[in-house]
Amino acid sequence: MKLATRGGLSGLKQAAVGLALGAVGGCMLGATEDPVEKTLSLMTAAGPLKPLMDAVGTVGPLGLGSLVGAAALTMAMTSVMAGVILAAVVASVFAATRSCGASHRDSVGLWVSAGLAGAFGTTLSGATFGGLSEWIVQSYGMLGLLWTLSVFTVFKPPMRFLFRLLWKQGEACCSLASSLDRAREREDLETTELQQRHRVTLQIEERILTLDRGGGGGDGDGSTDPRTAWATERRQREELERRRMENEEAEMKQRTFQDWINTIVSRHVDFLAFSGIPMTVVAVITSGFGLVGFGRHQSVFIVLLALVAGIGYYLLKSPDFKYWMLVGCMGMLATFVIALLTLHAGQEALTAATKTRAAGDDLSKEAIRTRVNYQSSLEALHAAFFVSRTCQLSLGATVGGALVRRDAGEVKVIAGSALVAGTLLAGVEVLAPVLGDGGTAGALLGVVGAAGVSVGAVAAVAVRWSQWAGTVGTVAGLVVGAVGMGKWHFVNIGLQIPVAYVFAMTNPL
């Protein structure tokens, strides 16, 4: 369903409709807050935090923060992109194998199939990565996670070429099937047209013979007015011409739609292959300093700052600037911030412990070290979880905004993605005992990405209204719905919505 967002509704009606649409997206975003917070509280218990606390002494607080941040962001970006690519594959197959009418682009079946595939793919990949990360950390510690992250980042660019090769082969097969269907349709039309021409020729010959014999106004058997027969033939010719035009229009729309899908796949495969490299480089270098005994040294901070500034400058000044470069820079900056927060939390814990000891409490060095490591690990996990959740929401918002600009239908995108996200949320909560803490956390982040599609669509709709009343109503519905359903988590939601809005307005193509 499409709305006349640029006009056709009064200001009051625009505000009311915008308020309802905004509330749908906002309520879905708010509904994810409590389950995510509960899962995070389980992950910050003493048992799950022990590998992180041990890693503080190995790679230092800066190394721990950058490693946890890079791993969390890589997992979030990979799961979202996996969902987007799966949705594109389903849409491509649907477009190539279905009979395409003039309204095929707006086919409900196509958008429903692609949306379900994307949301399910994001959630499933998030659960897989989350469970795998938890197993690696519990079995091999944070150094195992570092090696896994490094190997995964190295192998992603070659996997990009393999995926493109497979995509071209699949596209060729689908195109062949579609071309055969089109050829059969054209052959049927040509056969029908030839039959009609032959029939008209016979009628004309019979009419001429009748006139030569001095017959009346009927046709060969004298039972039908020739003008009635010719009018029938004219209507049939017009019907054939209409079908021919519809098939040509549908073929052109299908080709345009397929080109759009190919562009999406190309951009997001590049994103998947390269966006994690800056974050991983920062994590590897910072962790390397920690391994050689400079985990808390001030020089690490200077090197880290110079590294982030250098990579960011090089990417942003690239003459061939791409979407993955922008998101890669933002992910690298987020990794840097997580590392700083981890270091700051440890320093605050050390300062508090020193004051307590100076006040007369008998705290051993081991107790102080444990407290510092605990606070550092806790902050690293909290910050990384929040950033990865915001990343999932933002990338989902990018998809939602693009769909609305594509005229996929505002109501379909907002309500459909919210419904899918709600269903997935209920399913994840039911399967939480089976998935474990890590798998549940990854799956919930996938649900947040699905909810982000609805939020991004709401943001795009807010911009498209022809009057300020519609824009204000939509934004108000989004904020009130998110805060109210999210149990008044003003800080979390207040930080997530502006970032999601920025990404919804970004064109990744």
Coordinates of C-alpha atoms in Angstrom, one line a residue:
M1 CA 0.0 0.0 0.0
K2 CA 1.3 3.4 -0.9
L3 CA 0.4 6.7 0.6
A4 CA 0.1 10.1 -1.0
T5 CA 2.9 11.4 1.2
R6 CA 3.6 14.3 -1.0
G7 CA 0.0 15.6 -1.1
G8 CA -3.6 14.7 -1.3
L9 CA -4.1 14.6 2.5
S10 CA -4.8 17.5 4.8
G11 CA -2.3 18.4 7.5
L12 CA -4.4 16.8 10.2
K13 CA -4.8 13.6 8.3
Q14 CA -1.1 13.5 7.5
A15 CA -0.3 14.0 11.2
A16 CA -2.7 11.2 12.2
V17 CA -1.4 8.7 9.6
G18 CA 2.2 9.6 10.4
L19 CA 1.6 9.2 14.1
A20 CA 0.2 5.7 13.5
L21 CA 3.0 4.6 11.2
G22 CA 5.7 6.1 13.5
A23 CA 4.1 4.3 16.5
V24 CA 4.3 0.9 14.6
G25 CA 8.0 1.3 13.9
G26 CA 8.8 2.8 17.4
C27 CA 6.9 0.1 19.3
M28 CA 8.8 -2.6 17.5
L29 CA 12.1 -0.9 18.3
G30 CA 11.1 -0.5 21.9
A31 CA 10.0 -4.1 22.2
T32 CA 13.6 -5.2 21.6
E33 CA 15.0 -3.2 24.4
D34 CA 14.0 -5.4 27.4
P35 CA 15.0 -8.8 25.9
V36 CA 18.4 -7.4 24.8
E37 CA 19.0 -5.9 28.2
K38 CA 18.1 -9.2 29.9
T39 CA 20.5 -11.1 27.6
L40 CA 23.2 -8.6 28.3
S41 CA 22.8 -9.1 32.0
L42 CA 23.2 -12.8 31.6
M43 CA 26.4 -12.3 29.6
T44 CA 27.9 -10.0 32.2
A45 CA 27.7 -12.6 35.0
A46 CA 30.9 -13.8 36.6
G47 CA 31.2 -16.9 34.5
P48 CA 30.9 -15.4 31.0
L49 CA 33.1 -12.4 32.0
K50 CA 36.0 -14.6 33.2
P51 CA 37.7 -15.0 29.8
L52 CA 37.5 -11.2 29.3
M53 CA 39.0 -10.5 32.7
D54 CA 41.8 -12.9 31.9
A55 CA 42.4 -11.1 28.6
V56 CA 42.9 -7.7 30.3
G57 CA 46.1 -9.0 31.8
T58 CA 47.2 -10.4 28.4
V59 CA 46.3 -7.8 25.8
G60 CA 45.6 -4.8 28.1
P61 CA 42.4 -2.8 28.4
L62 CA 42.9 -1.0 25.1
G63 CA 43.5 -4.3 23.4
L64 CA 40.5 -5.9 25.0
G65 CA 38.2 -3.0 24.1
S66 CA 39.3 -2.9 20.5
L67 CA 39.1 -6.7 20.1
V68 CA 35.6 -7.0 21.7
G69 CA 34.4 -4.0 19.7
A70 CA 35.8 -5.2 16.4
A71 CA 34.4 -8.7 16.9
A72 CA 31.0 -7.5 17.9
L73 CA 30.8 -5.0 15.0
T74 CA 32.0 -7.6 12.5
M75 CA 29.4 -10.1 13.7
A76 CA 26.7 -7.4 13.4
M77 CA 27.7 -6.2 9.9
T78 CA 28.1 -9.7 8.6
S79 CA 24.7 -11.0 9.8
V80 CA 22.9 -7.9 8.4
M81 CA 24.7 -8.2 5.1
A82 CA 24.0 -11.9 5.0
G83 CA 20.3 -11.2 5.4
V84 CA 20.3 -8.5 2.7
I85 CA 22.1 -10.8 0.2
L86 CA 19.7 -13.7 0.9
A87 CA 16.8 -11.3 0.4
A88 CA 18.3 -10.2 -2.9
V89 CA 18.8 -13.8 -4.0
V90 CA 15.2 -14.6 -3.3
A91 CA 13.9 -11.5 -5.0
S92 CA 16.1 -12.2 -8.0
V93 CA 14.8 -15.8 -8.3
F94 CA 11.2 -14.6 -7.7
A95 CA 11.5 -12.0 -10.4
A96 CA 13.1 -14.3 -13.0
T97 CA 10.8 -17.4 -12.5
R98 CA 7.4 -15.7 -11.9
S99 CA 5.1 -14.4 -14.6
C100 CA 5.7 -10.7 -14.6
G101 CA 2.8 -8.4 -15.2
A102 CA 2.8 -4.6 -15.3
S103 CA 2.5 -4.4 -11.6
H104 CA 5.1 -7.1 -10.8
R105 CA 7.5 -4.6 -9.1
D106 CA 4.8 -4.0 -6.4
S107 CA 3.9 -7.7 -6.1
V108 CA 3.1 -8.5 -2.5
G109 CA 4.5 -12.0 -3.0
L110 CA 7.9 -10.7 -4.0
W111 CA 8.3 -8.3 -1.1
V112 CA 7.0 -10.8 1.4
S113 CA 9.3 -13.5 0.2
A114 CA 12.3 -11.2 0.1
G115 CA 11.5 -9.6 3.5
L116 CA 11.0 -13.0 5.2
A117 CA 14.3 -14.3 3.7
G118 CA 16.2 -11.2 4.8
A119 CA 14.9 -11.1 8.3
F120 CA 15.3 -14.9 8.8
G121 CA 18.8 -14.8 7.3
T122 CA 19.9 -12.0 9.6
T123 CA 18.5 -13.6 12.7
L124 CA 19.9 -17.1 11.9
S125 CA 23.3 -15.8 10.9
G126 CA 23.4 -13.6 14.1
A127 CA 22.6 -16.6 16.2
T128 CA 25.2 -18.7 14.5
F129 CA 28.0 -16.1 14.9
G130 CA 26.9 -15.4 18.5
G131 CA 27.0 -19.0 19.4
L132 CA 30.3 -19.6 17.6
S133 CA 31.9 -16.6 19.3
E134 CA 30.8 -17.7 22.7
W135 CA 32.3 -21.2 22.1
I136 CA 35.6 -19.8 20.8
V137 CA 35.9 -17.5 23.8
Q138 CA 35.0 -20.2 26.3
S139 CA 37.3 -22.7 24.7
Y140 CA 40.3 -20.7 23.5
G141 CA 40.0 -17.4 25.2
M142 CA 40.2 -13.9 23.7
L143 CA 43.3 -14.9 21.8
G144 CA 41.3 -17.5 20.0
L145 CA 38.8 -14.9 19.1
L146 CA 41.6 -12.6 17.8
W147 CA 42.9 -15.3 15.5
T148 CA 39.4 -16.2 14.3
L149 CA 38.6 -12.6 13.5
S150 CA 41.9 -12.1 11.7
V151 CA 41.5 -15.2 9.6
F152 CA 37.9 -14.4 8.8
T153 CA 38.9 -10.9 7.7
V154 CA 41.6 -12.2 5.5
F155 CA 39.4 -14.7 3.8
K156 CA 36.5 -12.4 3.1
P157 CA 38.0 -10.6 0.0
P158 CA 38.6 -13.9 -1.8
M159 CA 35.2 -15.1 -0.8
R160 CA 33.8 -12.0 -2.5
F161 CA 35.2 -13.1 -5.9
L162 CA 33.8 -16.6 -5.4
F163 CA 30.3 -15.3 -4.5
R164 CA 30.3 -13.0 -7.6
L165 CA 31.1 -15.9 -9.8
L166 CA 28.3 -18.0 -8.3
W167 CA 25.9 -15.0 -8.5
K168 CA 26.7 -14.6 -12.2
Q169 CA 26.1 -18.3 -12.9
G170 CA 22.8 -18.2 -11.0
E171 CA 21.7 -15.1 -12.7
A172 CA 22.5 -16.6 -16.1
C173 CA 20.4 -19.6 -15.3
C174 CA 17.4 -17.5 -14.1
S175 CA 17.8 -15.2 -17.1
L176 CA 17.7 -18.2 -19.4
A177 CA 14.5 -19.5 -17.8
S178 CA 12.9 -16.1 -18.0
S179 CA 13.9 -15.7 -21.6
L180 CA 12.4 -19.0 -22.5
D181 CA 9.1 -18.0 -20.8
R182 CA 9.2 -14.7 -22.7
A183 CA 9.9 -16.4 -26.0
R184 CA 6.9 -18.7 -25.4
E185 CA 4.7 -15.8 -24.7
R186 CA 5.8 -14.0 -27.8
E187 CA 5.3 -17.1 -29.9
D188 CA 1.8 -17.5 -28.5
L189 CA 1.0 -13.9 -29.4
E190 CA 2.4 -14.3 -32.9
T191 CA 0.4 -17.5 -33.4
T192 CA -2.8 -15.9 -32.3
E193 CA -2.1 -12.8 -34.5
L194 CA -1.5 -15.0 -37.5
Q195 CA -4.7 -16.9 -36.9
Q196 CA -6.6 -13.7 -36.6
R197 CA -5.1 -12.4 -39.9
H198 CA -6.0 -15.6 -41.6
R199 CA -9.5 -15.4 -40.3
V200 CA -9.9 -11.8 -41.4
T201 CA -8.6 -12.7 -44.8
L202 CA -11.1 -15.5 -45.2
Q203 CA -13.9 -13.2 -44.1
I204 CA -12.9 -10.6 -46.7
E205 CA -12.7 -13.2 -49.5
E206 CA -16.2 -14.6 -48.5
R207 CA -17.5 -11.0 -48.5
I208 CA -16.1 -10.4 -52.0
L209 CA -17.6 -13.6 -53.3
T210 CA -21.0 -12.8 -51.8
L211 CA -21.0 -9.3 -53.4
D212 CA -20.0 -10.9 -56.8
R213 CA -22.9 -13.2 -56.6
G214 CA -25.2 -10.3 -55.8
G215 CA -25.8 -11.3 -52.2
G216 CA -27.1 -9.2 -49.3
G217 CA -25.3 -7.5 -46.4
G218 CA -24.5 -10.7 -44.5
D219 CA -21.3 -12.7 -44.5
G220 CA -20.7 -16.1 -46.2
D221 CA -23.7 -17.8 -44.6
G222 CA -25.8 -14.7 -44.5
S223 CA -26.3 -14.9 -40.8
T224 CA -24.1 -12.1 -39.4
D225 CA -23.7 -8.4 -40.2
P226 CA -20.1 -8.0 -41.5
R227 CA -19.8 -4.8 -39.5
T228 CA -20.3 -6.8 -36.3
A229 CA -17.7 -9.3 -37.3
W230 CA -15.2 -6.6 -38.2
A231 CA -15.8 -4.8 -34.8
T232 CA -15.2 -8.1 -33.0
E233 CA -11.9 -8.6 -35.0
R234 CA -10.9 -5.0 -34.2
R235 CA -11.5 -5.6 -30.5
Q236 CA -9.4 -8.8 -30.7
R237 CA -6.6 -6.9 -32.4
E238 CA -6.7 -4.2 -29.7
E239 CA -6.5 -6.9 -27.1
L240 CA -3.5 -8.5 -28.7
E241 CA -1.8 -5.2 -29.0
R242 CA -2.6 -4.5 -25.3
R243 CA -1.1 -7.8 -24.3
R244 CA 2.0 -7.2 -26.4
M245 CA 2.5 -3.8 -24.7
E246 CA 2.0 -5.2 -21.3
N247 CA 4.5 -7.9 -21.9
E248 CA 7.1 -5.5 -23.2
E249 CA 6.5 -3.2 -20.2
A250 CA 6.8 -6.1 -17.8
E251 CA 10.0 -7.2 -19.4
M252 CA 11.5 -3.8 -19.2
K253 CA 10.4 -3.5 -15.5
Q254 CA 11.8 -6.9 -14.8
R255 CA 15.1 -6.0 -16.4
T256 CA 15.3 -2.7 -14.4
F257 CA 14.4 -4.5 -11.2
Q258 CA 17.1 -7.1 -11.8
D259 CA 19.6 -4.4 -12.5
W260 CA 18.7 -2.8 -9.2
I261 CA 19.1 -6.1 -7.4
N262 CA 22.5 -6.7 -9.1
T263 CA 23.6 -3.2 -7.9
I264 CA 22.5 -4.0 -4.3
V265 CA 24.3 -7.3 -4.3
S266 CA 27.5 -5.8 -5.7
R267 CA 27.6 -3.0 -3.2
H268 CA 26.8 -5.1 -0.2
V269 CA 29.2 -7.9 -1.1
D270 CA 31.9 -5.2 -1.3
F271 CA 30.7 -4.0 2.1
L272 CA 30.8 -7.4 3.5
A273 CA 34.3 -8.1 2.2
F274 CA 36.1 -4.8 3.1
S275 CA 34.2 -2.9 5.8
G276 CA 35.7 -5.0 8.6
I277 CA 39.3 -4.5 7.6
P278 CA 39.9 -1.2 9.4
M279 CA 38.4 -2.4 12.6
T280 CA 40.4 -5.7 12.5
V281 CA 43.6 -3.8 11.8
V282 CA 43.1 -1.6 14.9
A283 CA 42.2 -4.6 17.0
V284 CA 45.2 -6.7 15.9
I285 CA 47.8 -3.9 16.3
T286 CA 46.4 -2.8 19.7
S287 CA 46.2 -6.4 21.0
G288 CA 49.8 -6.9 19.7
F289 CA 51.0 -4.1 21.9
G290 CA 49.3 -5.7 24.8
L291 CA 50.9 -9.1 24.1
V292 CA 54.4 -7.6 24.3
G293 CA 53.7 -5.9 27.6
F294 CA 52.5 -2.4 26.6
G295 CA 48.8 -3.0 27.2
R296 CA 48.5 0.0 29.6
H297 CA 51.3 2.2 28.2
Q298 CA 50.4 5.7 27.0
S299 CA 52.3 5.1 23.7
V300 CA 49.6 2.5 22.7
F301 CA 47.0 5.2 22.9
I302 CA 49.1 7.5 20.7
V303 CA 49.7 4.8 18.2
L304 CA 46.0 3.9 18.2
L305 CA 44.9 7.4 17.7
A306 CA 47.4 7.9 14.8
L307 CA 46.3 4.7 13.2
V308 CA 42.6 5.5 13.3
A309 CA 43.3 9.0 12.0
G310 CA 45.5 7.8 9.2
I311 CA 43.2 5.0 8.0
G312 CA 40.2 7.3 8.2
Y313 CA 41.9 10.1 6.2
Y314 CA 43.0 7.6 3.5
L315 CA 39.5 6.1 3.1
L316 CA 37.6 9.4 3.2
K317 CA 39.9 11.1 0.8
S318 CA 39.7 8.2 -1.7
P319 CA 38.7 9.5 -5.2
D320 CA 36.5 6.4 -5.6
F321 CA 34.6 6.7 -2.3
K322 CA 32.2 3.8 -1.6
Y323 CA 29.6 3.0 1.0
W324 CA 31.8 0.4 2.7
M325 CA 34.5 3.0 3.3
L326 CA 32.0 5.2 5.2
V327 CA 30.7 2.4 7.4
G328 CA 34.2 1.0 7.8
C329 CA 35.4 4.4 9.1
M330 CA 32.5 4.6 11.5
G331 CA 33.1 1.1 12.7
M332 CA 36.8 1.8 13.3
L333 CA 35.9 5.0 15.2
A334 CA 33.4 3.0 17.3
T335 CA 36.1 0.4 18.0
F336 CA 38.4 3.2 19.1
V337 CA 35.8 4.6 21.4
I338 CA 35.1 1.2 23.0
A339 CA 38.8 0.8 23.7
L340 CA 38.9 4.2 25.4
L341 CA 35.9 3.4 27.5
T342 CA 37.4 0.1 28.5
L343 CA 40.6 1.9 29.6
H344 CA 38.7 4.6 31.4
A345 CA 36.6 2.1 33.3
G346 CA 39.7 0.3 34.5
Q347 CA 41.4 3.6 35.6
E348 CA 38.3 4.7 37.5
A349 CA 38.2 1.3 39.3
L350 CA 41.8 1.7 40.1
T351 CA 41.3 5.2 41.5
A352 CA 38.3 4.1 43.6
A353 CA 40.2 1.1 45.0
T354 CA 43.2 3.3 45.8
K355 CA 41.0 5.8 47.7
T356 CA 39.4 2.9 49.5
R357 CA 42.7 1.5 50.5
A358 CA 43.9 4.9 51.6
A359 CA 40.8 5.2 53.8
G360 CA 41.9 2.2 55.8
D361 CA 40.3 -0.7 54.1
D362 CA 42.7 -3.7 53.7
L363 CA 42.6 -4.4 49.9
S364 CA 45.3 -6.6 48.5
K365 CA 46.9 -6.0 45.2
E366 CA 45.1 -9.1 43.8
A367 CA 41.7 -7.7 44.9
I368 CA 42.5 -4.4 43.3
R369 CA 43.6 -6.1 40.1
T370 CA 40.5 -8.2 40.0
R371 CA 38.3 -5.2 40.5
V372 CA 40.0 -3.3 37.7
N373 CA 39.8 -6.2 35.3
Y374 CA 36.2 -6.7 36.1
Q375 CA 35.2 -3.1 35.5
S376 CA 37.3 -3.1 32.3
S377 CA 35.6 -6.3 31.0
L378 CA 32.2 -5.1 32.0
E379 CA 32.6 -1.8 30.2
A380 CA 34.0 -3.4 27.1
L381 CA 31.1 -5.8 26.8
H382 CA 28.4 -3.2 27.5
A383 CA 29.9 -0.7 25.0
A384 CA 30.5 -3.3 22.3
F385 CA 26.9 -4.6 22.8
F386 CA 25.4 -1.2 22.5
V387 CA 27.5 -0.3 19.4
S388 CA 26.7 -3.5 17.7
R389 CA 23.0 -3.1 18.4
T390 CA 23.1 0.4 17.0
C391 CA 25.0 -0.9 14.0
Q392 CA 22.3 -3.5 13.3
L393 CA 19.6 -0.9 13.7
S394 CA 21.3 1.5 11.4
L395 CA 22.0 -1.0 8.6
G396 CA 18.4 -2.2 8.8
A397 CA 17.3 1.5 8.6
T398 CA 19.4 1.8 5.5
V399 CA 17.4 -1.0 3.9
G400 CA 14.1 0.4 5.0
G401 CA 14.8 3.9 3.7
A402 CA 16.0 2.5 0.3
L403 CA 12.8 0.4 0.0
V404 CA 10.5 3.5 0.6
R405 CA 12.5 5.5 -1.9
R406 CA 12.0 2.6 -4.3
D407 CA 8.3 3.0 -3.8
A408 CA 7.8 -0.4 -2.4
G409 CA 4.9 0.9 -0.3
E410 CA 5.3 2.7 3.0
V411 CA 2.6 0.7 4.9
K412 CA 3.9 -2.6 3.6
V413 CA 7.5 -2.0 4.6
I414 CA 6.7 -0.5 8.0
A415 CA 4.0 -2.9 9.1
G416 CA 5.5 -6.0 7.4
S417 CA 9.0 -5.6 8.8
A418 CA 7.5 -4.9 12.3
L419 CA 5.3 -8.0 12.1
V420 CA 8.3 -10.1 11.0
A421 CA 10.5 -8.7 13.7
G422 CA 7.9 -9.3 16.3
T423 CA 7.4 -12.9 15.2
L424 CA 11.2 -13.5 15.2
L425 CA 11.4 -11.9 18.7
A426 CA 8.9 -14.3 20.1
G427 CA 10.6 -17.2 18.5
V428 CA 14.0 -16.2 19.8
E429 CA 12.7 -15.9 23.4
V430 CA 11.1 -19.4 23.1
L431 CA 14.4 -20.9 21.7
A432 CA 16.7 -19.0 24.2
P433 CA 17.5 -22.1 26.3
V434 CA 18.6 -24.0 23.2
L435 CA 20.6 -21.1 21.7
G436 CA 22.6 -20.2 24.8
D437 CA 23.7 -16.8 25.8
G438 CA 25.8 -16.1 22.8
G439 CA 23.4 -17.5 20.3
T440 CA 20.5 -15.6 21.9
A441 CA 22.4 -12.4 21.9
G442 CA 23.3 -12.7 18.2
A443 CA 19.7 -13.7 17.3
L444 CA 18.3 -10.7 19.2
L445 CA 20.7 -8.4 17.3
G446 CA 19.3 -9.9 14.1
V447 CA 15.8 -9.0 15.3
V448 CA 17.0 -5.5 16.0
G449 CA 18.2 -5.3 12.4
A450 CA 14.7 -6.4 11.2
A451 CA 13.1 -3.8 13.4
G452 CA 15.6 -1.3 11.9
V453 CA 14.0 -1.8 8.5
S454 CA 10.7 -0.5 10.0
V455 CA 12.4 2.4 11.7
G456 CA 14.3 3.4 8.5
A457 CA 11.0 3.3 6.5
V458 CA 9.4 5.5 9.2
A459 CA 12.3 8.0 8.9
A460 CA 12.0 8.0 5.1
V461 CA 8.2 8.6 5.3
A462 CA 8.7 11.5 7.7
V463 CA 10.8 13.3 5.1
R464 CA 8.4 12.6 2.3
W465 CA 5.3 14.3 3.8
S466 CA 4.2 17.4 1.9
Q467 CA 3.4 19.3 5.2
W468 CA 5.3 19.7 8.5
A469 CA 2.3 18.2 10.3
G470 CA 2.9 14.8 8.8
T471 CA 6.7 15.0 9.5
V472 CA 6.1 16.0 13.2
G473 CA 3.4 13.4 13.7
T474 CA 5.6 10.6 12.2
V475 CA 8.6 11.5 14.4
A476 CA 6.5 11.9 17.5
G477 CA 4.9 8.5 16.9
L478 CA 8.3 6.9 16.5
V479 CA 9.8 8.5 19.6
V480 CA 6.8 7.9 21.8
G481 CA 6.3 4.3 20.7
A482 CA 10.0 3.4 21.1
V483 CA 10.3 5.1 24.5
G484 CA 7.0 3.8 25.8
M485 CA 7.4 0.2 24.7
G486 CA 11.1 0.3 25.6
K487 CA 10.2 1.0 29.3
W488 CA 11.5 4.6 29.1
H489 CA 15.1 3.8 28.2
F490 CA 15.7 7.4 27.2
V491 CA 19.4 7.2 26.8
N492 CA 19.6 4.0 24.7
I493 CA 16.7 4.9 22.4
G494 CA 17.7 8.6 22.3
L495 CA 21.1 7.6 20.9
Q496 CA 19.8 5.0 18.5
I497 CA 17.1 6.9 16.7
P498 CA 19.2 9.8 15.4
V499 CA 21.9 7.4 14.1
A500 CA 19.2 5.2 12.4
Y501 CA 17.7 8.4 10.9
V502 CA 21.1 9.3 9.4
F503 CA 21.5 5.9 7.9
A504 CA 17.9 5.8 6.6
M505 CA 18.7 8.9 4.6
T506 CA 22.0 7.4 3.2
N507 CA 21.9 5.9 -0.2
P508 CA 24.3 2.8 -0.2
L509 CA 24.0 2.5 -4.0

